[in-house]
Short mmCIF file of C-alpha atoms in Angstrom, two decimals:
data_model
loop_
_atom_site.label_atom_id
_atom_site.label_comp_id
_atom_site.label_asym_id
_atom_site.label_seq_id
_atom_site.Cartn_x
_atom_site.Cartn_y
_atom_site.Cartn_z
CA UNK A 1 -9.40 10.73 3.38
CA UNK A 2 -6.01 9.17 2.72
CA UNK A 3 -6.92 7.14 -0.33
CA UNK A 4 -5.77 8.49 -3.68
CA UNK A 5 -8.31 6.48 -5.64
CA UNK A 6 -11.83 5.99 -4.40
CA UNK A 7 -15.52 5.56 -5.15
CA UNK A 8 -18.13 7.70 -3.50
CA UNK A 9 -21.87 8.29 -3.45
CA UNK A 10 -21.29 11.98 -2.70
CA UNK A 11 -20.54 14.83 -5.13
CA UNK A 12 -16.83 14.99 -5.99
CA UNK A 13 -14.82 18.14 -5.41
CA UNK A 14 -12.09 18.28 -8.09
CA UNK A 15 -9.86 20.24 -5.70
CA UNK A 16 -9.72 17.18 -3.53
CA UNK A 17 -7.99 15.24 -6.30
CA UNK A 18 -5.74 18.15 -7.24
CA UNK A 19 -4.54 18.62 -3.67
CA UNK A 20 -3.64 14.95 -3.42
CA UNK A 21 -1.16 15.15 -6.31
CA UNK A 22 0.24 18.65 -5.86
CA UNK A 23 3.94 18.49 -4.90
CA UNK A 24 7.23 20.31 -5.26
CA UNK A 25 8.63 18.22 -8.13
CA UNK A 26 5.56 18.72 -10.32
CA UNK A 27 5.35 21.50 -12.88
CA UNK A 28 2.03 20.29 -14.22
CA UNK A 29 -1.22 19.00 -12.80
CA UNK A 30 -3.63 17.89 -15.49
CA UNK A 31 -7.24 17.38 -14.44
CA UNK A 32 -9.89 15.51 -16.38
CA UNK A 33 -13.52 15.84 -15.34
CA UNK A 34 -16.17 13.56 -16.78
CA UNK A 35 -19.73 14.87 -16.50
CA UNK A 36 -23.22 13.59 -17.22
CA UNK A 37 -24.35 14.55 -20.71
CA UNK A 38 -27.99 15.27 -21.51
CA UNK A 39 -28.08 14.27 -25.18
CA UNK A 40 -26.47 11.26 -26.82
CA UNK A 41 -27.06 11.16 -30.57
CA UNK A 42 -30.24 13.13 -30.11
CA UNK A 43 -31.58 10.97 -27.29
CA UNK A 44 -32.34 12.74 -24.02
CA UNK A 45 -31.01 11.38 -20.74
CA UNK A 46 -33.08 12.20 -17.66
CA UNK A 47 -30.53 10.96 -15.13
CA UNK A 48 -27.93 8.21 -14.71
CA UNK A 49 -27.20 5.51 -12.24
CA UNK A 50 -23.71 4.11 -11.72
CA UNK A 51 -23.20 0.76 -10.05
CA UNK A 52 -19.84 -0.68 -9.06
CA UNK A 53 -18.08 -3.68 -7.61
CA UNK A 54 -16.46 -1.30 -5.17
CA UNK A 55 -13.51 -3.22 -3.68
CA UNK A 56 -12.39 -4.47 -7.08
CA UNK A 57 -12.97 -1.10 -8.73
CA UNK A 58 -10.73 0.62 -6.18
CA UNK A 59 -8.05 -2.02 -6.77
CA UNK A 60 -8.25 -1.49 -10.52
CA UNK A 61 -8.08 2.30 -10.15
CA UNK A 62 -4.96 1.83 -8.02
CA UNK A 63 -3.56 -0.44 -10.73
CA UNK A 64 -4.09 2.34 -13.29
CA UNK A 65 -2.18 4.78 -11.07
CA UNK A 66 0.65 2.21 -10.87
CA UNK A 67 0.63 1.75 -14.64
CA UNK A 68 0.95 5.52 -15.09
CA UNK A 69 3.93 5.60 -12.72
CA UNK A 70 5.54 2.76 -14.67
CA UNK A 71 4.95 4.36 -18.06
CA UNK A 72 5.86 7.97 -17.35
CA UNK A 73 7.76 7.92 -14.03
CA UNK A 74 7.73 10.63 -11.37
CA UNK A 75 3.94 10.87 -11.49
CA UNK A 76 1.24 11.14 -8.89
CA UNK A 77 -2.34 10.20 -9.72
CA UNK A 78 -5.64 10.68 -7.93
CA UNK A 79 -8.94 9.32 -9.26
CA UNK A 80 -12.43 9.66 -7.79
CA UNK A 81 -15.51 8.06 -9.37
CA UNK A 82 -19.03 8.72 -8.20
CA UNK A 83 -21.69 6.00 -8.02
CA UNK A 84 -25.42 6.05 -7.39
CA UNK A 85 -27.83 8.49 -9.00
CA UNK A 86 -26.33 11.39 -10.97
CA UNK A 87 -28.16 14.28 -12.57
CA UNK A 88 -27.30 16.04 -15.85
CA UNK A 89 -24.01 18.04 -15.51
CA UNK A 90 -23.02 16.21 -12.31
CA UNK A 91 -19.39 15.12 -12.12
CA UNK A 92 -19.00 11.36 -12.61
CA UNK A 93 -15.22 11.10 -12.52
CA UNK A 94 -12.21 13.27 -11.69
CA UNK A 95 -8.66 12.35 -12.62
CA UNK A 96 -5.68 14.45 -11.55
CA UNK A 97 -2.14 13.60 -12.62
CA UNK A 98 0.94 15.55 -11.65
CA UNK A 99 4.26 15.26 -13.49
CA UNK A 100 7.37 17.41 -13.81
CA UNK A 101 6.41 18.55 -17.35
CA UNK A 102 3.05 19.17 -19.03
CA UNK A 103 3.15 16.73 -21.95
CA UNK A 104 3.27 13.71 -19.67
CA UNK A 105 0.43 15.02 -17.51
CA UNK A 106 -1.85 15.39 -20.56
CA UNK A 107 -0.99 11.96 -21.92
CA UNK A 108 -1.30 10.19 -18.60
CA UNK A 109 -4.74 11.68 -17.89
CA UNK A 110 -5.96 10.48 -21.25
CA UNK A 111 -4.51 7.06 -20.54
CA UNK A 112 -6.29 6.93 -17.17
CA UNK A 113 -9.77 7.59 -18.55
CA UNK A 114 -9.31 5.09 -21.40
CA UNK A 115 -8.16 2.41 -18.95
CA UNK A 116 -11.14 3.10 -16.67
CA UNK A 117 -13.36 2.28 -19.63
CA UNK A 118 -11.51 -1.00 -20.14
CA UNK A 119 -10.88 -2.59 -16.77
CA UNK A 120 -12.70 -0.90 -13.89
CA UNK A 121 -15.94 -2.64 -12.83
CA UNK A 122 -18.30 0.33 -12.96
CA UNK A 123 -21.54 0.29 -14.95
CA UNK A 124 -23.71 3.10 -16.15
CA UNK A 125 -27.47 2.75 -16.41
CA UNK A 126 -29.06 5.29 -18.70
CA UNK A 127 -32.49 6.51 -17.77
CA UNK A 128 -33.59 7.82 -21.14
CA UNK A 129 -36.75 9.74 -21.82
CA UNK A 130 -38.12 6.55 -23.42
CA UNK A 131 -36.77 3.81 -21.15
CA UNK A 132 -33.68 2.46 -19.38
CA UNK A 133 -30.62 0.55 -20.48
CA UNK A 134 -27.39 -0.69 -18.97
CA UNK A 135 -24.59 0.64 -21.14
CA UNK A 136 -21.70 -1.67 -21.94
CA UNK A 137 -18.47 -1.24 -23.78
CA UNK A 138 -18.46 2.49 -24.37
CA UNK A 139 -15.14 2.21 -26.12
CA UNK A 140 -16.83 0.08 -28.75
CA UNK A 141 -13.53 -1.57 -29.54
CA UNK A 142 -13.28 -4.10 -26.75
CA UNK A 143 -13.97 -7.61 -27.88
CA UNK A 144 -15.72 -9.85 -25.43
CA UNK A 145 -15.80 -12.70 -27.92
CA UNK A 146 -13.14 -14.57 -26.03
CA UNK A 147 -15.21 -14.22 -22.87
CA UNK A 148 -12.27 -12.81 -20.93
CA UNK A 149 -10.34 -9.61 -21.32
CA UNK A 150 -7.12 -10.02 -23.25
CA UNK A 151 -3.87 -10.00 -21.31
CA UNK A 152 -3.33 -6.52 -22.63
CA UNK A 153 -6.67 -5.33 -21.30
CA UNK A 154 -6.10 -6.89 -17.91
CA UNK A 155 -2.57 -5.83 -17.22
CA UNK A 156 -1.58 -3.64 -20.14
CA UNK A 157 2.10 -3.35 -20.98
CA UNK B 1 -19.43 -22.86 -1.02
CA UNK B 2 -18.69 -20.24 -3.69
CA UNK B 3 -20.12 -16.73 -3.41
CA UNK B 4 -21.31 -15.49 -6.79
CA UNK B 5 -21.89 -11.79 -7.46
CA UNK B 6 -23.93 -10.36 -10.34
CA UNK B 7 -23.83 -6.78 -11.58
CA UNK B 8 -25.73 -4.50 -13.95
CA UNK B 9 -27.88 -6.33 -16.50
CA UNK B 10 -26.83 -9.73 -15.15
CA UNK B 11 -28.08 -8.74 -11.71
CA UNK B 12 -31.45 -7.90 -13.19
CA UNK B 13 -31.50 -11.11 -15.24
CA UNK B 14 -30.61 -13.24 -12.21
CA UNK B 15 -32.99 -11.31 -9.98
CA UNK B 16 -30.30 -11.29 -7.31
CA UNK B 17 -27.04 -9.55 -6.42
CA UNK B 18 -25.50 -12.57 -4.78
CA UNK B 19 -25.99 -16.32 -4.65
CA UNK B 20 -24.11 -19.08 -2.87
CA UNK B 21 -23.35 -22.11 -5.02
CA UNK B 22 -21.92 -25.48 -4.06
CA UNK B 23 -19.21 -25.48 -6.70
CA UNK B 24 -15.96 -26.40 -4.98
CA UNK B 25 -13.59 -27.99 -7.45
CA UNK B 26 -15.45 -26.74 -10.50
CA UNK B 27 -13.85 -24.53 -13.12
CA UNK B 28 -15.23 -21.07 -13.91
CA UNK B 29 -16.61 -22.51 -17.11
CA UNK B 30 -18.39 -25.33 -15.26
CA UNK B 31 -19.82 -22.85 -12.77
CA UNK B 32 -21.19 -20.79 -15.65
CA UNK B 33 -22.86 -23.85 -17.13
CA UNK B 34 -24.44 -24.62 -13.77
CA UNK B 35 -25.66 -21.03 -13.33
CA UNK B 36 -27.17 -20.99 -16.79
CA UNK B 37 -29.23 -24.07 -15.91
CA UNK B 38 -30.70 -22.25 -12.90
CA UNK B 39 -30.99 -18.66 -14.07
CA UNK B 40 -31.98 -17.02 -17.32
CA UNK B 41 -28.55 -15.55 -18.03
CA UNK B 42 -28.40 -15.21 -21.79
CA UNK B 43 -25.61 -12.64 -21.55
CA UNK B 44 -23.39 -14.52 -19.11
CA UNK B 45 -20.97 -15.43 -21.88
CA UNK B 46 -20.45 -11.76 -22.71
CA UNK B 47 -19.22 -11.11 -19.18
CA UNK B 48 -15.71 -11.24 -17.84
CA UNK B 49 -15.14 -13.26 -14.69
CA UNK B 50 -13.27 -12.13 -11.60
CA UNK B 51 -12.21 -14.53 -8.88
CA UNK B 52 -11.39 -12.83 -5.59
CA UNK B 53 -11.33 -9.42 -7.30
CA UNK B 54 -8.92 -10.34 -10.11
CA UNK B 55 -9.87 -11.12 -13.71
CA UNK B 56 -9.63 -14.83 -14.37
CA UNK B 57 -9.84 -17.40 -17.12
CA UNK B 58 -12.51 -19.93 -18.02
CA UNK B 59 -10.41 -22.79 -16.70
CA UNK B 60 -9.59 -21.24 -13.31
CA UNK B 61 -10.45 -23.80 -10.65
CA UNK B 62 -12.67 -22.70 -7.79
CA UNK B 63 -12.43 -23.57 -4.13
CA UNK B 64 -14.66 -23.01 -1.14
CA UNK B 65 -14.70 -19.41 0.02
CA UNK B 66 -13.89 -17.93 -3.39
CA UNK B 67 -15.84 -14.89 -4.51
CA UNK B 68 -16.73 -15.07 -8.18
CA UNK B 69 -18.02 -11.92 -9.84
CA UNK B 70 -19.44 -11.74 -13.35
CA UNK B 71 -18.47 -8.44 -14.93
CA UNK B 72 -20.53 -7.35 -17.94
CA UNK B 73 -18.81 -4.92 -20.31
CA UNK B 74 -17.88 -1.95 -18.13
CA UNK B 75 -18.95 1.64 -18.78
CA UNK B 76 -17.42 3.86 -16.12
CA UNK B 77 -16.06 7.33 -16.72
#
């Protein structure tokens, strides 16, 4: 697969993302792995379902990789997000960022996951022990009052 | 004809992933009003709108062939 950002129904191998960003100029590859948690504030999750608007989600993931390059420079970013049914401990997302020095790699990975939670059209449906619910706005600081994302949320700076 | 896509809770509320609407020349806001008269979409106003895979504004004008997606608050990661 040539794509550096992609959605898949299959389990994600983190090495896949790491290999895509490994290069001679990089002294650091930071990898973030998001997994399915069993308990949220004492409530038990049985399994999860992720749904996505795939073509737009891949575009927005690519945009995040571009934003990282603009902000830190000399970066390479790979992001894979799984969709469909996921069991507890399954990997939902893998982000790998390579940079010449470690500080940038840490910061950029953090940036990538926060941006995913803002602009990438992927939704999580929780199948709790006592029912189901689509989860929105995990960041809990995004205002939808204006009915559209702010310029900052759409394009960032 | 405008292709309208629903996701997550809006998909369940609309009972459909996709509907075609005769809405050429309408704004996003006018399309939303029309959809709300047909479907029980109480949360439509909490959603963002994307036209042809880019986030758009309420006053974006629509033309035949556009794909309009309503994007409830996202929760990837």
